[in-house]
Amino acid sequence: MYGENKSVILLFRLGLFVGLLTAVVTVIYLTPVPDLYFASCERPCHELDWPMICRFRLVLESHQSMGGWCGSCPQNITDCFRHGCILADGSAQKVLTANKQLPGPSIQVCENDILVVDVVNRLPGQGVAIHWRGQSQKESPYMDGVPMITQCPISSYTTFQYKFRASHAGTHLWHAHTGNEVLDNLFGALIVRKADRMEESKKYYDKDDKHHTLVFSEWGSSILVNGVSSPRDDLASTLVLDEGFRYRIRIAHAGGARGCPFYFRIENHTMLVVVIDGADIQPIRTSVIKIAQGERMDFILEASNEPQTYLALVESNCTESFGLAKIRYNSTLNVPGSKNVPQYIPQTESFPINRLVSTVHSEECDQDGTVCLFNMKSLKKIPAALSQKKVDIRLYLPFDYVLLAAGISGIRELKPRLNNITFMFPPSPILSQGIPEGSEGTVCSQRNSKECSESSPICECTHVINIPLHSTVEIILINQDILSDINDHVFHLHGQRFYITSVATDIPHLPVSELKKLDEKGLLLKRNLIDPVIKDTITVPRSGAVALRFKADNPGYWLLHEQSSSEWANGLDVVLRVGGKTDLPPVPDNFPTCGSWVGPQFFLI
């Protein structure tokens, strides 16, 4: 009897093994192997697919809008859409481009694909680096693209190759990481898709088309939508929809000189916002979206109205400028009696229609029908380690400006400070090279470097704050700026996504020590430690504060900076050094080096 049972068990195990082996072989057989020739990675994403190696080439060069590439545009509309024709606002002026496009090419891949991007710098006399906003660069900190922090600037007429994993799905941006190149609109969309089965918001839409991305940017006093600003709607970007379907639309604010927030609306439509900065939120239906520079937002648009063309309008709250796009229903489906006409299926859940959804805290947040950032909820609960009242590291970082007395020129100057320090970039990339011998004193964690004087209001140094690996961190950014013309300051953190646990206004202008006491008593910030929104970019309102939490599990040197082009590299920056030297991955072989250079000695006789 025992022998028979043993035989049955062996047969069962053998059958189970054969079944599993067959399943594995089938999956491997049906899964596409990474293409060694780097064919396009634009494809339906499946959770069982092998990640692909996706190779791209970005050639950065000086170009001219409305130049010879445009032929007889706008008289001949066809010429306006030729490759190399930069429309912008219809005027002829110098512009920087990637692959002769504005914006640059849209990079579209699947989650966990490996990106290999050759950046060819053909900008005369200009160094540049490319940052991949939305990607944490875990295990690849050298590819974050911050000049003099993670790498040397890419010198003119040289090539740098970025290699990293697209680990965070969502709507993101690639962009140059210096002020002038941002002003010249050197950027593009970076779309990382999940498999449909892994997509939290998939139940709300039917189609996610690769062409349904709108990138906004400033161009002088105009607003560009996908590189175009024109009162002629026949030149505007057009999103084509099939009647009766629900679409996922992606928008991104790439910034510009002023860095003003944009309002976005679509004629006779509402939008169901489902994702912000690549993180899922509890859906919110709205008529208008307000978005700050550097932010991205995904919403669902239902093609349920009368089939025709509708205008999508982008407006600035700083100027009277606007940008246009078009939403056109595909009329080929509206054939009487056609069996191909889809029947519109309403969503299974109804959401109240709000007047405005805004990531920027302002007086509008107190109005009925407005949902602002602190009232938004993430789909996922905050991790237990970050939901505690106490964290391992809590940093209060106030920022402001001081007015320096007039010098020889007779001009008084506003100087920015963060935590009483004006940031100065190091003479060599601090991550990949370290600080050269003799320059160690330029690095500081507080006002204690040899360059700083207690009597001077300005302390300029490379501000680095050490954070132990795997610690829980809370950063409280406090806007004490009362001198500059910038109402709201937008900060971006590299290498980490954070939970927005608090957004507050009317913070008293007190020393940090007093603010800490108020916060400890629960009188300064009200925190959401249950389901706060996850982001990588945050607006700090004037006389306000925000609290950000994250787990410091990504070793590297990560820049936290005010991202307005007018403030780029002027001092509202700090580097978070997560982990120690032994926690970092090795520097890639043959990684470019740079640093201070002293010319030959000349002796005058």
Coordinates of C-alpha atoms in Angstrom, one line a residue:
M1 CA 0.0 0.0 0.0
Y2 CA 2.8 2.3 1.0
G3 CA 4.6 1.6 -2.3
E4 CA 1.5 2.4 -4.3
N5 CA 1.1 5.7 -2.5
K6 CA 4.7 6.5 -3.1
S7 CA 4.3 5.8 -6.8
V8 CA 1.3 8.1 -7.0
I9 CA 3.2 10.9 -5.3
L10 CA 6.1 10.5 -7.6
L11 CA 3.9 10.5 -10.7
F12 CA 2.1 13.6 -9.3
R13 CA 5.4 15.4 -8.7
L14 CA 6.6 14.4 -12.2
G15 CA 3.5 15.7 -13.8
L16 CA 3.7 19.0 -11.8
F17 CA 7.4 19.4 -12.9
V18 CA 6.5 18.7 -16.6
G19 CA 3.6 21.1 -16.4
L20 CA 5.8 23.9 -14.9
L21 CA 8.6 23.2 -17.4
T22 CA 6.1 23.4 -20.3
A23 CA 4.8 26.7 -19.0
V24 CA 8.3 28.2 -18.6
V25 CA 9.3 27.0 -22.1
T26 CA 6.1 28.5 -23.6
V27 CA 6.7 31.8 -21.9
I28 CA 10.3 32.0 -23.0
Y29 CA 9.3 31.0 -26.6
L30 CA 6.6 33.6 -26.8
T31 CA 8.6 36.4 -25.1
P32 CA 10.6 38.6 -27.5
V33 CA 14.3 38.5 -27.0
P34 CA 16.0 41.9 -26.6
D35 CA 16.8 43.3 -30.1
L36 CA 20.5 43.5 -30.6
Y37 CA 20.0 46.0 -33.3
F38 CA 18.1 48.4 -31.1
A39 CA 14.9 48.6 -33.1
S40 CA 12.1 50.8 -31.8
C41 CA 11.0 50.0 -28.3
E42 CA 7.6 51.4 -28.9
R43 CA 5.4 48.4 -28.4
P44 CA 2.6 47.0 -26.2
C45 CA 4.0 46.3 -22.7
H46 CA 3.6 42.9 -21.1
E47 CA 4.6 41.9 -17.6
L48 CA 6.3 38.6 -18.8
D49 CA 8.3 40.3 -21.6
W50 CA 12.1 40.6 -21.3
P51 CA 13.2 44.2 -20.9
M52 CA 14.6 45.5 -24.2
I53 CA 17.7 47.5 -24.7
C54 CA 16.5 50.7 -26.3
R55 CA 19.1 52.8 -28.1
F56 CA 18.6 56.5 -29.0
R57 CA 20.7 59.2 -30.4
L58 CA 20.2 62.9 -29.5
V59 CA 22.1 65.4 -31.6
L60 CA 22.1 68.8 -29.9
E61 CA 22.8 71.7 -32.2
S62 CA 22.0 75.3 -32.9
H63 CA 19.1 75.8 -35.3
Q64 CA 16.8 78.6 -36.5
S65 CA 13.0 78.7 -36.2
M66 CA 11.2 79.5 -39.5
G67 CA 14.5 78.9 -41.3
G68 CA 15.2 77.4 -44.7
W69 CA 13.9 74.0 -43.7
C70 CA 10.4 75.5 -43.6
G71 CA 10.3 76.2 -47.3
S72 CA 7.2 78.4 -48.0
C73 CA 5.5 77.8 -44.6
P74 CA 3.0 79.1 -43.6
Q75 CA 1.7 79.8 -47.1
N76 CA 2.2 76.1 -47.9
I77 CA 1.0 74.2 -44.8
T78 CA 2.7 71.0 -45.9
D79 CA 6.1 72.7 -45.6
C80 CA 5.3 73.7 -42.0
F81 CA 5.4 70.0 -41.0
R82 CA 8.7 69.1 -42.8
H83 CA 11.4 67.6 -40.6
G84 CA 13.7 70.4 -39.4
C85 CA 11.0 73.1 -39.7
I86 CA 10.8 74.8 -36.3
L87 CA 7.6 76.8 -36.1
A88 CA 7.7 78.1 -32.5
D89 CA 5.8 81.5 -32.5
G90 CA 6.3 82.0 -36.3
S91 CA 9.3 84.4 -35.9
A92 CA 12.9 83.7 -37.1
Q93 CA 15.3 83.3 -34.2
K94 CA 18.1 81.1 -32.9
V95 CA 17.0 78.0 -31.1
L96 CA 18.7 74.9 -29.7
T97 CA 17.3 71.6 -30.9
A98 CA 17.7 67.9 -30.5
N99 CA 17.6 66.0 -33.9
K100 CA 16.4 69.3 -35.4
Q101 CA 13.1 69.0 -33.5
L102 CA 11.3 71.3 -31.0
P103 CA 10.6 69.7 -28.6
G104 CA 13.1 67.0 -29.0
P105 CA 12.2 63.4 -29.8
S106 CA 9.7 61.7 -27.6
I107 CA 11.4 58.6 -26.0
Q108 CA 8.8 55.9 -25.4
V109 CA 9.7 52.6 -23.7
C110 CA 8.3 50.0 -21.3
E111 CA 9.0 49.8 -17.6
N112 CA 12.4 48.3 -16.8
D113 CA 13.7 48.7 -20.3
I114 CA 17.4 49.7 -20.5
L115 CA 18.0 53.0 -22.2
V116 CA 21.2 53.6 -24.0
V117 CA 21.3 57.2 -25.2
D118 CA 24.1 58.8 -27.2
V119 CA 24.0 62.6 -26.6
V120 CA 26.1 64.3 -29.3
N121 CA 26.9 67.9 -28.4
R122 CA 27.3 70.1 -31.5
L123 CA 26.7 73.4 -29.6
P124 CA 29.7 75.6 -30.2
G125 CA 31.4 76.6 -26.9
Q126 CA 28.6 75.2 -24.7
G127 CA 28.9 72.3 -22.3
V128 CA 25.6 70.5 -21.5
A129 CA 24.2 67.5 -19.7
I130 CA 20.8 65.7 -19.9
H131 CA 18.7 65.0 -16.8
W132 CA 16.0 62.2 -16.9
R133 CA 13.2 63.7 -14.8
G134 CA 11.2 61.0 -13.1
Q135 CA 13.9 58.3 -13.1
S136 CA 15.6 57.8 -9.7
Q137 CA 18.7 56.3 -11.2
K138 CA 19.0 53.7 -8.5
E139 CA 22.3 51.8 -9.1
S140 CA 23.2 54.3 -11.8
P141 CA 23.7 57.7 -10.0
Y142 CA 26.4 58.7 -12.5
M143 CA 23.7 58.9 -15.2
D144 CA 21.5 61.5 -13.4
G145 CA 22.8 64.3 -15.7
V146 CA 23.8 67.1 -13.3
P147 CA 26.9 69.0 -14.4
M148 CA 29.6 69.1 -11.6
I149 CA 27.6 66.9 -9.3
T150 CA 27.3 63.6 -11.2
Q151 CA 29.3 64.2 -14.3
C152 CA 31.3 66.7 -16.3
P153 CA 29.4 68.8 -18.8
I154 CA 29.5 67.2 -22.2
S155 CA 32.0 69.3 -24.1
S156 CA 31.3 70.8 -27.5
Y157 CA 31.7 68.3 -30.4
T158 CA 31.9 65.3 -28.1
T159 CA 29.5 62.4 -27.2
F160 CA 28.4 61.1 -23.9
Q161 CA 26.5 57.8 -23.5
Y162 CA 23.8 57.5 -20.8
K163 CA 22.9 54.0 -19.7
F164 CA 20.1 53.4 -17.1
R165 CA 17.0 51.4 -16.4
A166 CA 13.6 53.1 -16.9
S167 CA 12.5 52.0 -13.5
H168 CA 9.6 54.4 -12.9
A169 CA 6.6 54.3 -15.2
G170 CA 4.7 57.4 -16.1
T171 CA 4.9 60.6 -18.0
H172 CA 8.3 62.2 -17.6
L173 CA 10.7 64.6 -19.3
W174 CA 14.3 64.6 -20.5
H175 CA 15.9 68.0 -20.5
A176 CA 19.2 69.9 -20.4
H177 CA 20.3 70.7 -16.9
T178 CA 21.5 74.2 -17.2
G179 CA 19.5 77.4 -17.5
N180 CA 20.2 78.7 -21.0
E181 CA 19.4 75.4 -22.7
V182 CA 16.1 75.2 -20.8
L183 CA 15.3 78.8 -22.0
D184 CA 15.9 77.5 -25.5
N185 CA 13.5 74.6 -25.1
L186 CA 16.0 71.8 -25.2
F187 CA 13.8 69.0 -23.8
G188 CA 11.5 66.2 -24.8
A189 CA 8.9 63.7 -23.4
L190 CA 10.0 60.5 -21.7
I191 CA 7.1 58.1 -21.6
V192 CA 7.5 54.8 -19.6
R193 CA 4.6 52.5 -19.8
K194 CA 3.5 49.6 -17.6
A195 CA 1.8 46.4 -18.8
D196 CA -1.9 47.0 -18.9
R197 CA -2.5 44.4 -16.2
M198 CA -0.2 46.3 -13.9
E199 CA -1.7 49.7 -14.7
E200 CA -3.9 51.0 -11.8
S201 CA -5.9 53.4 -13.9
K202 CA -6.5 51.1 -16.9
K203 CA -10.1 50.5 -15.9
Y204 CA -10.8 54.1 -16.7
Y205 CA -9.5 54.2 -20.3
D206 CA -9.6 52.2 -23.5
K207 CA -6.6 53.6 -25.4
D208 CA -3.2 55.0 -24.6
D209 CA -1.9 56.4 -27.9
K210 CA 1.8 57.3 -28.2
H211 CA 0.8 60.6 -30.0
H212 CA -1.4 61.8 -27.2
T213 CA 1.2 63.8 -25.3
L214 CA 1.2 67.6 -25.0
V215 CA 4.3 69.4 -23.7
F216 CA 4.0 73.0 -22.7
S217 CA 6.8 75.5 -22.5
E218 CA 7.4 79.3 -22.4
W219 CA 8.8 81.1 -25.5
G220 CA 9.3 84.7 -24.7
S221 CA 5.8 86.0 -24.1
S222 CA 4.2 83.0 -25.9
I223 CA 3.3 79.5 -24.8
L224 CA 4.4 76.6 -27.0
V225 CA 2.3 73.4 -27.2
N226 CA 4.5 70.7 -28.7
G227 CA 6.8 73.4 -30.0
V228 CA 4.1 75.6 -31.7
S229 CA 2.4 78.9 -30.7
S230 CA 0.2 80.2 -33.4
P231 CA -3.3 81.8 -33.6
R232 CA -3.8 79.6 -36.7
D233 CA -5.4 76.4 -35.5
D234 CA -4.4 74.6 -38.6
L235 CA -0.8 74.7 -37.3
A236 CA -1.7 73.5 -33.8
S237 CA -1.0 70.0 -32.5
T238 CA -4.0 67.8 -33.1
L239 CA -5.0 64.8 -31.0
V240 CA -7.2 62.5 -33.1
L241 CA -9.8 60.4 -31.1
D242 CA -12.3 57.8 -32.2
E243 CA -15.8 58.5 -31.1
G244 CA -17.1 56.5 -28.1
F245 CA -13.7 55.6 -26.6
R246 CA -11.9 56.8 -23.5
Y247 CA -8.3 58.0 -23.9
R248 CA -5.3 58.5 -21.6
I249 CA -3.9 62.0 -22.3
R250 CA -0.5 63.1 -21.0
I251 CA 0.6 66.7 -20.3
A252 CA 3.9 68.1 -19.1
H253 CA 5.1 71.6 -18.2
A254 CA 8.7 71.9 -19.4
G255 CA 9.2 75.4 -18.0
G256 CA 10.9 78.5 -19.4
A257 CA 12.2 81.9 -18.3
R258 CA 9.4 82.9 -15.9
G259 CA 8.4 79.4 -14.8
C260 CA 4.8 80.4 -14.4
P261 CA 2.1 77.8 -13.8
F262 CA -0.2 77.0 -16.7
Y263 CA -4.0 76.6 -16.8
F264 CA -5.3 73.9 -19.2
R265 CA -8.8 73.2 -20.3
I266 CA -10.6 71.4 -23.2
E267 CA -13.6 72.9 -24.8
N268 CA -16.9 71.2 -23.7
H269 CA -15.0 68.4 -21.9
T270 CA -14.0 67.4 -18.4
M271 CA -10.9 65.6 -17.4
L272 CA -10.4 62.7 -15.0
V273 CA -7.0 63.2 -13.4
V274 CA -5.4 59.8 -12.4
V275 CA -1.6 60.3 -12.3
I276 CA 0.7 63.1 -11.2
D277 CA 4.5 62.9 -11.7
G278 CA 4.2 59.3 -12.6
A279 CA 2.3 58.3 -9.3
D280 CA -1.3 57.1 -9.2
I281 CA -3.8 59.2 -7.2
Q282 CA -7.4 58.7 -6.4
P283 CA -9.2 60.0 -9.5
I284 CA -10.5 63.6 -9.6
R285 CA -12.8 65.0 -12.3
T286 CA -12.2 68.6 -13.2
S287 CA -12.9 71.3 -15.9
V288 CA -9.5 73.0 -15.5
I289 CA -6.0 71.8 -14.5
K290 CA -3.3 74.1 -13.1
I291 CA 0.2 72.7 -13.4
A292 CA 3.6 74.0 -12.3
Q293 CA 6.9 73.8 -14.2
G294 CA 8.5 70.4 -14.2
E295 CA 5.3 68.7 -13.3
R296 CA 3.4 66.1 -15.4
M297 CA -0.2 64.9 -15.2
D298 CA -2.2 62.1 -16.9
F299 CA -6.0 62.4 -17.3
I300 CA -8.7 60.4 -19.0
L301 CA -10.7 62.1 -21.8
E302 CA -14.0 60.6 -22.9
A303 CA -14.8 61.1 -26.6
S304 CA -18.5 61.2 -25.9
N305 CA -19.5 64.6 -27.3
E306 CA -20.7 65.5 -30.8
P307 CA -18.0 64.5 -33.4
Q308 CA -16.2 67.7 -34.3
T309 CA -13.0 69.6 -33.5
Y310 CA -12.5 71.1 -30.0
L311 CA -9.9 73.5 -28.8
A312 CA -7.5 72.8 -25.9
L313 CA -6.3 76.0 -24.3
V314 CA -3.2 76.6 -22.3
E315 CA -3.0 80.0 -20.4
S316 CA -0.4 81.6 -18.1
N317 CA -1.2 83.4 -14.9
C318 CA 1.8 85.7 -15.5
T319 CA 1.0 87.0 -18.9
E320 CA -1.9 87.3 -21.3
S321 CA -0.4 84.7 -23.6
F322 CA -2.0 81.4 -24.5
G323 CA -1.3 78.2 -26.4
L324 CA -3.6 76.0 -28.5
A325 CA -4.0 72.3 -29.4
K326 CA -6.9 70.6 -31.1
I327 CA -9.0 67.6 -30.1
R328 CA -10.6 66.1 -33.2
Y329 CA -13.0 63.2 -33.2
N330 CA -12.4 60.7 -36.0
S331 CA -15.4 61.3 -38.3
T332 CA -14.9 58.1 -40.3
L333 CA -16.7 56.2 -37.6
N334 CA -19.8 58.3 -38.0
V335 CA -21.2 56.5 -41.0
P336 CA -25.0 55.9 -40.7
G337 CA -25.7 52.2 -40.2
S338 CA -22.1 51.3 -39.8
K339 CA -21.5 48.3 -37.6
N340 CA -18.1 49.7 -36.6
V341 CA -19.4 52.6 -34.6
P342 CA -18.5 51.8 -31.0
Q343 CA -21.1 52.3 -28.3
Y344 CA -20.0 54.7 -25.6
I345 CA -19.8 52.9 -22.3
P346 CA -19.9 55.3 -19.3
Q347 CA -17.4 54.8 -16.5
T348 CA -18.5 52.4 -13.8
E349 CA -17.8 55.1 -11.2
S350 CA -19.1 58.6 -11.2
F351 CA -16.9 61.5 -9.9
P352 CA -18.2 65.0 -9.0
I353 CA -17.0 67.7 -11.4
N354 CA -14.6 70.2 -9.8
R355 CA -13.9 73.6 -11.2
L356 CA -10.1 73.3 -10.8
V357 CA -7.5 70.8 -9.9
S358 CA -4.2 72.5 -8.9
T359 CA -0.8 71.4 -7.8
V360 CA 0.0 75.1 -6.8
H361 CA -1.2 76.3 -3.5
S362 CA -2.9 79.8 -3.8
E363 CA -6.0 81.7 -2.8
E364 CA -7.9 79.6 -5.3
C365 CA -7.5 76.6 -2.9
D366 CA -10.0 78.2 -0.6
Q367 CA -12.7 78.4 -3.2
D368 CA -15.5 75.9 -3.6
G369 CA -14.9 73.3 -6.4
T370 CA -11.1 73.5 -6.2
V371 CA -8.9 70.6 -5.2
C372 CA -5.4 71.4 -4.4
L373 CA -2.4 69.2 -3.8
F374 CA -2.8 68.7 0.0
N375 CA -6.4 67.5 -0.6
M376 CA -5.3 64.9 -3.2
K377 CA -4.9 61.3 -2.1
S378 CA -2.5 58.6 -3.3
L379 CA -3.9 55.2 -4.3
K380 CA -1.4 53.6 -2.0
K381 CA -0.9 54.1 1.7
I382 CA 2.3 55.6 2.9
P383 CA 4.8 52.9 4.0
A384 CA 4.7 52.1 7.7
A385 CA 8.2 53.4 8.3
L386 CA 7.3 56.8 7.0
S387 CA 3.9 57.0 8.7
Q388 CA 5.4 57.5 12.2
K389 CA 5.4 60.8 13.9
K390 CA 9.1 60.5 14.5
V391 CA 11.7 60.1 11.6
D392 CA 15.4 59.4 11.7
I393 CA 16.4 62.7 10.0
R394 CA 14.3 65.9 10.1
L395 CA 15.7 68.9 8.2
Y396 CA 14.3 72.4 8.4
L397 CA 15.5 74.3 5.4
P398 CA 14.4 77.9 5.2
F399 CA 15.3 79.9 2.1
D400 CA 15.3 83.7 1.4
Y401 CA 17.2 86.5 -0.3
V402 CA 19.4 89.1 1.2
L403 CA 20.0 92.6 -0.3
L404 CA 23.7 93.3 -0.7
A405 CA 25.0 96.8 -0.5
A406 CA 26.0 98.5 -3.8
G407 CA 29.6 97.9 -4.8
I408 CA 31.8 99.7 -7.3
S409 CA 29.2 99.4 -10.0
G410 CA 26.6 101.0 -7.8
I411 CA 24.1 98.2 -8.3
R412 CA 22.6 96.4 -5.4
E413 CA 22.2 92.7 -5.7
L414 CA 19.7 90.1 -4.3
K415 CA 21.5 87.0 -3.2
P416 CA 19.6 83.8 -2.5
R417 CA 20.2 81.6 0.5
L418 CA 19.0 78.1 1.5
N419 CA 19.6 77.3 5.2
N420 CA 21.7 80.5 5.3
I421 CA 24.1 79.2 2.6
T422 CA 24.4 80.3 -1.0
F423 CA 25.2 77.1 -3.0
M424 CA 28.3 77.1 -5.2
F425 CA 29.0 74.2 -7.6
P426 CA 32.2 72.3 -6.9
P427 CA 35.2 72.5 -9.3
S428 CA 34.8 68.9 -10.3
P429 CA 31.9 66.4 -10.2
I430 CA 31.6 65.5 -6.5
L431 CA 30.1 62.1 -7.2
S432 CA 32.4 60.7 -9.8
Q433 CA 35.7 62.6 -9.0
G434 CA 35.3 64.1 -5.5
I435 CA 36.8 67.4 -4.5
P436 CA 40.3 68.1 -5.8
E437 CA 43.1 68.5 -3.3
G438 CA 43.2 72.0 -1.9
S439 CA 39.5 72.7 -2.5
E440 CA 38.1 70.7 0.4
G441 CA 37.2 73.8 2.3
T442 CA 34.7 74.8 -0.3
V443 CA 32.4 72.0 0.9
C444 CA 30.2 72.7 3.9
S445 CA 27.3 71.2 5.7
Q446 CA 26.5 74.4 7.6
R447 CA 28.1 77.8 8.1
N448 CA 31.4 76.5 9.2
S449 CA 33.6 76.5 6.1
K450 CA 36.7 78.7 6.1
E451 CA 35.1 80.9 3.4
C452 CA 32.2 81.8 5.7
S453 CA 32.3 84.7 8.1
E454 CA 29.8 85.1 11.0
S455 CA 29.6 88.8 10.3
S456 CA 28.8 88.3 6.6
P457 CA 25.2 87.6 5.4
I458 CA 26.6 85.5 2.6
C459 CA 28.3 82.1 2.9
E460 CA 29.1 80.6 -0.5
C461 CA 30.1 76.9 -0.6
T462 CA 29.1 73.5 -1.9
H463 CA 26.3 72.8 0.6
V464 CA 26.2 69.0 1.2
I465 CA 24.1 67.3 3.9
N466 CA 25.0 63.7 4.8
I467 CA 22.1 61.3 5.2
P468 CA 22.6 57.7 6.4
L469 CA 21.6 55.0 4.0
H470 CA 18.1 53.5 4.7
S471 CA 17.1 56.3 7.1
T472 CA 13.7 57.8 7.1
V473 CA 13.9 61.5 6.2
E474 CA 11.6 64.5 6.4
I475 CA 12.5 67.8 4.8
I476 CA 10.6 71.0 5.6
L477 CA 11.2 73.7 3.0
I478 CA 10.2 77.1 4.4
N479 CA 9.7 80.0 2.0
Q480 CA 10.9 83.2 3.8
D481 CA 11.4 85.1 0.6
I482 CA 10.0 88.6 0.9
L483 CA 12.4 90.4 -1.5
S484 CA 12.3 88.7 -4.9
D485 CA 9.5 89.0 -7.5
I486 CA 9.0 85.2 -7.4
N487 CA 5.8 84.4 -5.5
D488 CA 6.1 80.6 -5.5
H489 CA 9.4 78.6 -5.7
V490 CA 9.4 75.2 -7.4
F491 CA 11.8 72.7 -6.1
H492 CA 12.9 69.4 -7.7
L493 CA 14.6 66.5 -5.9
H494 CA 16.9 64.2 -7.8
G495 CA 17.3 60.5 -7.0
Q496 CA 14.2 60.2 -4.7
R497 CA 10.5 60.4 -5.0
F498 CA 8.8 61.9 -1.9
Y499 CA 5.5 62.0 -0.1
I500 CA 3.9 65.4 0.3
T501 CA 2.8 65.1 3.9
S502 CA 2.1 68.8 4.4
V503 CA 1.5 72.1 2.5
A504 CA 0.9 75.2 4.6
T505 CA 0.6 78.9 4.2
D506 CA 0.9 81.9 6.6
I507 CA 4.0 80.5 8.2
P508 CA 5.4 83.1 10.7
H509 CA 8.7 84.6 9.8
L510 CA 10.6 83.4 12.8
P511 CA 14.1 81.8 13.4
V512 CA 14.2 78.1 12.6
S513 CA 14.7 77.3 16.3
E514 CA 11.3 78.9 17.0
L515 CA 9.6 77.2 14.1
K516 CA 10.9 73.8 15.3
K517 CA 9.3 74.4 18.7
L518 CA 6.0 75.3 17.1
D519 CA 6.1 72.2 14.9
E520 CA 6.9 69.9 17.8
K521 CA 3.7 71.2 19.5
G522 CA 1.7 70.6 16.4
L523 CA 1.1 74.3 15.8
L524 CA 3.0 74.7 12.5
L525 CA 2.2 71.9 10.0
K526 CA -0.7 69.5 9.7
R527 CA 0.5 66.2 8.2
N528 CA -1.2 63.5 6.2
L529 CA 0.6 60.3 7.3
I530 CA -2.0 58.0 5.6
D531 CA -2.2 58.5 1.9
P532 CA -0.2 61.6 0.8
V533 CA 0.6 62.1 -2.9
I534 CA 4.0 61.0 -4.2
K535 CA 5.9 63.5 -6.4
D536 CA 9.4 64.6 -7.4
T537 CA 8.6 68.3 -7.9
I538 CA 6.9 70.6 -5.4
T539 CA 5.8 74.3 -5.3
V540 CA 6.5 76.1 -2.0
P541 CA 4.1 79.1 -1.7
R542 CA 5.2 82.5 -0.5
S543 CA 5.2 82.6 3.3
G544 CA 4.5 78.9 3.2
A545 CA 6.1 75.6 3.9
V546 CA 6.0 72.0 2.6
A547 CA 7.0 68.8 4.3
L548 CA 8.5 66.0 2.2
R549 CA 9.2 62.4 3.4
F550 CA 11.2 59.6 1.8
K551 CA 13.2 56.5 2.6
A552 CA 16.9 57.2 1.8
D553 CA 17.5 53.9 0.0
N554 CA 19.2 55.3 -3.1
P555 CA 23.0 56.0 -2.4
G556 CA 24.4 58.9 -4.3
Y557 CA 24.8 62.7 -4.4
W558 CA 21.3 64.1 -5.1
L559 CA 20.6 67.7 -5.9
L560 CA 17.6 69.5 -4.4
H561 CA 17.2 72.7 -6.2
E562 CA 14.9 75.6 -7.1
Q563 CA 14.4 75.0 -10.8
S564 CA 13.4 78.4 -12.2
S565 CA 15.7 79.2 -15.1
S566 CA 16.3 82.7 -13.6
E567 CA 17.6 81.1 -10.4
W568 CA 19.5 78.2 -11.9
A569 CA 22.9 77.8 -10.2
N570 CA 22.4 81.1 -8.3
G571 CA 22.4 79.5 -4.9
L572 CA 19.0 77.9 -3.9
D573 CA 20.4 74.4 -4.0
V574 CA 21.7 71.7 -1.7
V575 CA 23.2 68.3 -2.3
L576 CA 21.9 65.3 -0.2
R577 CA 24.7 62.7 0.2
V578 CA 22.9 59.5 0.8
G579 CA 25.1 56.7 2.2
G580 CA 28.9 56.5 2.3
K581 CA 31.5 56.0 -0.4
T582 CA 31.4 52.2 0.0
D583 CA 27.6 52.2 -0.7
L584 CA 28.1 53.7 -4.2
P585 CA 28.4 51.6 -7.3
P586 CA 31.8 51.8 -9.0
V587 CA 32.4 54.7 -11.3
P588 CA 31.9 53.4 -14.9
D589 CA 35.1 52.6 -16.8
N590 CA 36.6 55.5 -18.8
F591 CA 34.1 58.0 -17.2
P592 CA 35.1 61.5 -18.4
T593 CA 36.9 63.7 -15.9
C594 CA 37.3 67.5 -15.6
G595 CA 38.3 70.1 -13.1
S596 CA 40.1 73.4 -12.4
W597 CA 42.6 74.4 -15.1
V598 CA 45.6 76.7 -14.6
G599 CA 47.3 78.0 -17.7
P600 CA 51.1 78.3 -18.2
Q601 CA 53.1 80.7 -16.0
F602 CA 54.2 83.8 -17.8
F603 CA 56.9 86.1 -16.5
L604 CA 57.1 89.6 -17.7
I605 CA 60.7 91.0 -17.8

